[in-house]
Amino acid sequence: MDLQKLLQEGDDNLVLVDVRTPAEVARGAIPGAQSIPLHLLPLNAASLDKAQPVVFYCQSGARSAQACLYLRQQGHDKLYNLRGGIMAWARNGLPVAPIDERTP
């Protein structure tokens, strides 16, 4: 899955979730992402539609891998982990911006 291409195409089914802490997110996020800190994922799992593909990311990919594993155990199967996290994303010159505070 090419996340950059999907975001450029405006895939309405794709859900992008940043599982970093609020302090990390405040430094910048991938445009269009919603913030659900990893420790709050169990409380917010029901808000993620099992029919929609969900891409998780964190700083380097470790916490987002945990998020994928947790939701897979909850019955989700369209889960993706952004390899290398936002560090790899930014290192490749891709956009990082303040996260929209209105996003759940």
PDB file of N, CA, C and O in Angstrom, residues 1-49:
ATOM      1  N   MET A   1       0.849  -1.182   0.000  1.00  0.00           N
ATOM      2  CA  MET A   1       0.000   0.000   0.000  1.00  0.00           C
ATOM      3  C   MET A   1       0.890   1.239   0.000  1.00  0.00           C
ATOM      4  O   MET A   1       1.766   1.373   0.835  1.00  0.00           O
ATOM      5  N   ASP A   2       0.657   2.129  -0.951  1.00  0.00           N
ATOM      6  CA  ASP A   2       1.404   3.379  -1.039  1.00  0.00           C
ATOM      7  C   ASP A   2       0.567   4.461  -0.382  1.00  0.00           C
ATOM      8  O   ASP A   2      -0.357   5.006  -0.996  1.00  0.00           O
ATOM      9  N   LEU A   3       0.883   4.780   0.865  1.00  0.00           N
ATOM     10  CA  LEU A   3       0.086   5.723   1.639  1.00  0.00           C
ATOM     11  C   LEU A   3       0.053   7.091   0.977  1.00  0.00           C
ATOM     12  O   LEU A   3      -1.001   7.711   0.892  1.00  0.00           O
ATOM     13  N   GLN A   4       1.175   7.563   0.506  1.00  0.00           N
ATOM     14  CA  GLN A   4       1.209   8.883  -0.122  1.00  0.00           C
ATOM     15  C   GLN A   4       0.241   8.948  -1.306  1.00  0.00           C
ATOM     16  O   GLN A   4      -0.522   9.892  -1.447  1.00  0.00           O
ATOM     17  N   LYS A   5       0.248   7.922  -2.134  1.00  0.00           N
ATOM     18  CA  LYS A   5      -0.638   7.885  -3.299  1.00  0.00           C
ATOM     19  C   LYS A   5      -2.102   7.863  -2.859  1.00  0.00           C
ATOM     20  O   LYS A   5      -2.933   8.582  -3.413  1.00  0.00           O
ATOM     21  N   LEU A   6      -2.424   7.043  -1.871  1.00  0.00           N
ATOM     22  CA  LEU A   6      -3.802   6.970  -1.386  1.00  0.00           C
ATOM     23  C   LEU A   6      -4.277   8.308  -0.827  1.00  0.00           C
ATOM     24  O   LEU A   6      -5.414   8.715  -1.052  1.00  0.00           O
ATOM     25  N   LEU A   7      -3.394   8.993  -0.098  1.00  0.00           N
ATOM     26  CA  LEU A   7      -3.771  10.292   0.463  1.00  0.00           C
ATOM     27  C   LEU A   7      -3.965  11.329  -0.632  1.00  0.00           C
ATOM     28  O   LEU A   7      -4.873  12.156  -0.566  1.00  0.00           O
ATOM     29  N   GLN A   8      -3.116  11.292  -1.652  1.00  0.00           N
ATOM     30  CA  GLN A   8      -3.246  12.233  -2.765  1.00  0.00           C
ATOM     31  C   GLN A   8      -4.532  11.997  -3.548  1.00  0.00           C
ATOM     32  O   GLN A   8      -5.152  12.926  -4.037  1.00  0.00           O
ATOM     33  N   GLU A   9      -4.914  10.737  -3.670  1.00  0.00           N
ATOM     34  CA  GLU A   9      -6.137  10.397  -4.395  1.00  0.00           C
ATOM     35  C   GLU A   9      -7.385  10.689  -3.578  1.00  0.00           C
ATOM     36  O   GLU A   9      -8.492  10.665  -4.103  1.00  0.00           O
ATOM     37  N   GLY A  10      -7.209  10.946  -2.287  1.00  0.00           N
ATOM     38  CA  GLY A  10      -8.347  11.257  -1.429  1.00  0.00           C
ATOM     39  C   GLY A  10      -9.244  10.067  -1.162  1.00  0.00           C
ATOM     40  O   GLY A  10     -10.460  10.195  -1.166  1.00  0.00           O
ATOM     41  N   ASP A  11      -8.665   8.909  -0.935  1.00  0.00           N
ATOM     42  CA  ASP A  11      -9.441   7.698  -0.644  1.00  0.00           C
ATOM     43  C   ASP A  11     -10.267   7.931   0.624  1.00  0.00           C
ATOM     44  O   ASP A  11      -9.740   7.995   1.722  1.00  0.00           O
ATOM     45  N   ASP A  12     -11.584   8.057   0.451  1.00  0.00           N
ATOM     46  CA  ASP A  12     -12.471   8.358   1.577  1.00  0.00           C
ATOM     47  C   ASP A  12     -12.602   7.200   2.556  1.00  0.00           C
ATOM     48  O   ASP A  12     -13.027   7.391   3.685  1.00  0.00           O
ATOM     49  N   ASN A  13     -12.263   5.989   2.112  1.00  0.00           N
ATOM     50  CA  ASN A  13     -12.376   4.838   2.995  1.00  0.00           C
ATOM     51  C   ASN A  13     -11.202   4.708   3.941  1.00  0.00           C
ATOM     52  O   ASN A  13     -11.303   4.047   4.966  1.00  0.00           O
ATOM     53  N   LEU A  14     -10.084   5.289   3.593  1.00  0.00           N
ATOM     54  CA  LEU A  14      -8.860   5.141   4.371  1.00  0.00           C
ATOM     55  C   LEU A  14      -8.916   5.976   5.650  1.00  0.00           C
ATOM     56  O   LEU A  14      -9.267   7.158   5.616  1.00  0.00           O
ATOM     57  N   VAL A  15      -8.583   5.345   6.768  1.00  0.00           N
ATOM     58  CA  VAL A  15      -8.506   6.045   8.046  1.00  0.00           C
ATOM     59  C   VAL A  15      -7.042   6.044   8.460  1.00  0.00           C
ATOM     60  O   VAL A  15      -6.400   4.997   8.511  1.00  0.00           O
ATOM     61  N   LEU A  16      -6.511   7.219   8.742  1.00  0.00           N
ATOM     62  CA  LEU A  16      -5.117   7.382   9.140  1.00  0.00           C
ATOM     63  C   LEU A  16      -5.092   7.772  10.614  1.00  0.00           C
ATOM     64  O   LEU A  16      -5.700   8.775  11.001  1.00  0.00           O
ATOM     65  N   VAL A  17      -4.415   6.964  11.431  1.00  0.00           N
ATOM     66  CA  VAL A  17      -4.427   7.179  12.881  1.00  0.00           C
ATOM     67  C   VAL A  17      -3.006   7.308  13.411  1.00  0.00           C
ATOM     68  O   VAL A  17      -2.168   6.430  13.213  1.00  0.00           O
ATOM     69  N   ASP A  18      -2.764   8.407  14.111  1.00  0.00           N
ATOM     70  CA  ASP A  18      -1.488   8.684  14.773  1.00  0.00           C
ATOM     71  C   ASP A  18      -1.621   8.208  16.219  1.00  0.00           C
ATOM     72  O   ASP A  18      -2.480   8.685  16.951  1.00  0.00           O
ATOM     73  N   VAL A  19      -0.792   7.245  16.632  1.00  0.00           N
ATOM     74  CA  VAL A  19      -0.901   6.693  17.986  1.00  0.00           C
ATOM     75  C   VAL A  19       0.139   7.271  18.946  1.00  0.00           C
ATOM     76  O   VAL A  19       0.317   6.766  20.049  1.00  0.00           O
ATOM     77  N   ARG A  20       0.792   8.359  18.540  1.00  0.00           N
ATOM     78  CA  ARG A  20       1.777   8.984  19.429  1.00  0.00           C
ATOM     79  C   ARG A  20       1.084   9.782  20.533  1.00  0.00           C
ATOM     80  O   ARG A  20      -0.129   9.990  20.506  1.00  0.00           O
ATOM     81  N   THR A  21       1.875  10.245  21.476  1.00  0.00           N
ATOM     82  CA  THR A  21       1.342  11.057  22.574  1.00  0.00           C
ATOM     83  C   THR A  21       0.938  12.432  22.054  1.00  0.00           C
ATOM     84  O   THR A  21       1.436  12.878  21.013  1.00  0.00           O
ATOM     85  N   PRO A  22       0.068  13.136  22.777  1.00  0.00           N
ATOM     86  CA  PRO A  22      -0.307  14.487  22.350  1.00  0.00           C
ATOM     87  C   PRO A  22       0.904  15.419  22.190  1.00  0.00           C
ATOM     88  O   PRO A  22       0.922  16.240  21.275  1.00  0.00           O
ATOM     89  N   ALA A  23       1.905  15.285  23.040  1.00  0.00           N
ATOM     90  CA  ALA A  23       3.104  16.134  22.921  1.00  0.00           C
ATOM     91  C   ALA A  23       3.846  15.849  21.615  1.00  0.00           C
ATOM     92  O   ALA A  23       4.341  16.773  20.960  1.00  0.00           O
ATOM     93  N   GLU A  24       3.923  14.588  21.225  1.00  0.00           N
ATOM     94  CA  GLU A  24       4.575  14.242  19.959  1.00  0.00           C
ATOM     95  C   GLU A  24       3.768  14.754  18.770  1.00  0.00           C
ATOM     96  O   GLU A  24       4.322  15.292  17.805  1.00  0.00           O
ATOM     97  N   VAL A  25       2.463  14.591  18.846  1.00  0.00           N
ATOM     98  CA  VAL A  25       1.581  15.025  17.769  1.00  0.00           C
ATOM     99  C   VAL A  25       1.672  16.541  17.585  1.00  0.00           C
ATOM    100  O   VAL A  25       1.622  17.043  16.455  1.00  0.00           O
ATOM    101  N   ALA A  26       1.833  17.271  18.680  1.00  0.00           N
ATOM    102  CA  ALA A  26       1.918  18.731  18.611  1.00  0.00           C
ATOM    103  C   ALA A  26       3.105  19.199  17.772  1.00  0.00           C
ATOM    104  O   ALA A  26       3.084  20.308  17.230  1.00  0.00           O
ATOM    105  N   ARG A  27       4.116  18.361  17.632  1.00  0.00           N
ATOM    106  CA  ARG A  27       5.284  18.724  16.815  1.00  0.00           C
ATOM    107  C   ARG A  27       5.000  18.558  15.334  1.00  0.00           C
ATOM    108  O   ARG A  27       5.774  19.003  14.496  1.00  0.00           O
ATOM    109  N   GLY A  28       3.914  17.887  14.985  1.00  0.00           N
ATOM    110  CA  GLY A  28       3.541  17.708  13.590  1.00  0.00           C
ATOM    111  C   GLY A  28       3.021  16.312  13.337  1.00  0.00           C
ATOM    112  O   GLY A  28       3.404  15.358  14.007  1.00  0.00           O
ATOM    113  N   ALA A  29       2.137  16.212  12.349  1.00  0.00           N
ATOM    114  CA  ALA A  29       1.503  14.944  12.010  1.00  0.00           C
ATOM    115  C   ALA A  29       1.297  14.888  10.499  1.00  0.00           C
ATOM    116  O   ALA A  29       1.444  15.893   9.804  1.00  0.00           O
ATOM    117  N   ILE A  30       0.961  13.727  10.010  1.00  0.00           N
ATOM    118  CA  ILE A  30       0.645  13.573   8.594  1.00  0.00           C
ATOM    119  C   ILE A  30      -0.725  14.198   8.363  1.00  0.00           C
ATOM    120  O   ILE A  30      -1.677  13.887   9.095  1.00  0.00           O
ATOM    121  N   PRO A  31      -0.842  15.095   7.395  1.00  0.00           N
ATOM    122  CA  PRO A  31      -2.143  15.734   7.141  1.00  0.00           C
ATOM    123  C   PRO A  31      -3.254  14.704   6.920  1.00  0.00           C
ATOM    124  O   PRO A  31      -3.071  13.708   6.229  1.00  0.00           O
ATOM    125  N   GLY A  32      -4.387  14.953   7.573  1.00  0.00           N
ATOM    126  CA  GLY A  32      -5.540  14.067   7.459  1.00  0.00           C
ATOM    127  C   GLY A  32      -5.616  13.008   8.539  1.00  0.00           C
ATOM    128  O   GLY A  32      -6.597  12.275   8.624  1.00  0.00           O
ATOM    129  N   ALA A  33      -4.594  12.936   9.390  1.00  0.00           N
ATOM    130  CA  ALA A  33      -4.585  11.921  10.448  1.00  0.00           C
ATOM    131  C   ALA A  33      -5.463  12.340  11.615  1.00  0.00           C
ATOM    132  O   ALA A  33      -5.631  13.522  11.893  1.00  0.00           O
ATOM    133  N   GLN A  34      -5.991  11.352  12.293  1.00  0.00           N
ATOM    134  CA  GLN A  34      -6.652  11.584  13.568  1.00  0.00           C
ATOM    135  C   GLN A  34      -5.727  11.053  14.662  1.00  0.00           C
ATOM    136  O   GLN A  34      -4.928  10.158  14.417  1.00  0.00           O
ATOM    137  N   SER A  35      -5.821  11.627  15.812  1.00  0.00           N
ATOM    138  CA  SER A  35      -4.946  11.241  16.917  1.00  0.00           C
ATOM    139  C   SER A  35      -5.697  10.370  17.909  1.00  0.00           C
ATOM    140  O   SER A  35      -6.735  10.773  18.447  1.00  0.00           O
ATOM    141  N   ILE A  36      -5.172   9.154  18.111  1.00  0.00           N
ATOM    142  CA  ILE A  36      -5.651   8.270  19.169  1.00  0.00           C
ATOM    143  C   ILE A  36      -4.393   7.715  19.836  1.00  0.00           C
ATOM    144  O   ILE A  36      -3.784   6.777  19.322  1.00  0.00           O
ATOM    145  N   PRO A  37      -3.964   8.323  20.943  1.00  0.00           N
ATOM    146  CA  PRO A  37      -2.768   7.805  21.610  1.00  0.00           C
ATOM    147  C   PRO A  37      -2.909   6.309  21.905  1.00  0.00           C
ATOM    148  O   PRO A  37      -4.005   5.839  22.227  1.00  0.00           O
ATOM    149  N   LEU A  38      -1.816   5.580  21.758  1.00  0.00           N
ATOM    150  CA  LEU A  38      -1.860   4.125  21.898  1.00  0.00           C
ATOM    151  C   LEU A  38      -2.532   3.688  23.196  1.00  0.00           C
ATOM    152  O   LEU A  38      -3.342   2.762  23.191  1.00  0.00           O
ATOM    153  N   HIS A  39      -2.239   4.367  24.301  1.00  0.00           N
ATOM    154  CA  HIS A  39      -2.822   3.941  25.576  1.00  0.00           C
ATOM    155  C   HIS A  39      -4.337   4.149  25.630  1.00  0.00           C
ATOM    156  O   HIS A  39      -5.016   3.571  26.476  1.00  0.00           O
ATOM    157  N   LEU A  40      -4.900   4.949  24.715  1.00  0.00           N
ATOM    158  CA  LEU A  40      -6.345   5.168  24.669  1.00  0.00           C
ATOM    159  C   LEU A  40      -7.034   4.342  23.587  1.00  0.00           C
ATOM    160  O   LEU A  40      -8.254   4.381  23.460  1.00  0.00           O
ATOM    161  N   LEU A  41      -6.272   3.578  22.824  1.00  0.00           N
ATOM    162  CA  LEU A  41      -6.851   2.791  21.744  1.00  0.00           C
ATOM    163  C   LEU A  41      -7.938   1.819  22.223  1.00  0.00           C
ATOM    164  O   LEU A  41      -8.994   1.737  21.595  1.00  0.00           O
ATOM    165  N   PRO A  42      -7.744   1.107  23.343  1.00  0.00           N
ATOM    166  CA  PRO A  42      -8.823   0.210  23.793  1.00  0.00           C
ATOM    167  C   PRO A  42     -10.146   0.939  24.047  1.00  0.00           C
ATOM    168  O   PRO A  42     -11.216   0.386  23.810  1.00  0.00           O
ATOM    169  N   LEU A  43     -10.071   2.198  24.476  1.00  0.00           N
ATOM    170  CA  LEU A  43     -11.291   2.965  24.735  1.00  0.00           C
ATOM    171  C   LEU A  43     -11.930   3.488  23.452  1.00  0.00           C
ATOM    172  O   LEU A  43     -13.111   3.825  23.441  1.00  0.00           O
ATOM    173  N   ASN A  44     -11.135   3.589  22.385  1.00  0.00           N
ATOM    174  CA  ASN A  44     -11.613   4.171  21.134  1.00  0.00           C
ATOM    175  C   ASN A  44     -11.721   3.169  19.986  1.00  0.00           C
ATOM    176  O   ASN A  44     -12.065   3.540  18.872  1.00  0.00           O
ATOM    177  N   ALA A  45     -11.443   1.920  20.249  1.00  0.00           N
ATOM    178  CA  ALA A  45     -11.439   0.904  19.186  1.00  0.00           C
ATOM    179  C   ALA A  45     -12.793   0.808  18.492  1.00  0.00           C
ATOM    180  O   ALA A  45     -12.853   0.615  17.273  1.00  0.00           O
ATOM    181  N   ALA A  46     -13.873   0.954  19.218  1.00  0.00           N
ATOM    182  CA  ALA A  46     -15.202   0.829  18.630  1.00  0.00           C
ATOM    183  C   ALA A  46     -15.496   1.944  17.628  1.00  0.00           C
ATOM    184  O   ALA A  46     -16.369   1.788  16.771  1.00  0.00           O
ATOM    185  N   SER A  47     -14.752   3.047  17.689  1.00  0.00           N
ATOM    186  CA  SER A  47     -14.977   4.151  16.754  1.00  0.00           C
ATOM    187  C   SER A  47     -14.359   3.875  15.383  1.00  0.00           C
ATOM    188  O   SER A  47     -14.617   4.611  14.435  1.00  0.00           O
ATOM    189  N   LEU A  48     -13.553   2.829  15.289  1.00  0.00           N
ATOM    190  CA  LEU A  48     -12.912   2.478  14.017  1.00  0.00           C
ATOM    191  C   LEU A  48     -13.715   1.378  13.337  1.00  0.00           C
ATOM    192  O   LEU A  48     -13.878   0.289  13.868  1.00  0.00           O
ATOM    193  N   ASP A  49     -14.213   1.684  12.160  1.00  0.00           N
ATOM    194  CA  ASP A  49     -15.061   0.767  11.395  1.00  0.00           C
ATOM    195  C   ASP A  49     -14.222  -0.399  10.872  1.00  0.00           C
ATOM    196  O   ASP A  49     -13.210  -0.200  10.198  1.00  0.00           O
TER     197      ASP A  49
END
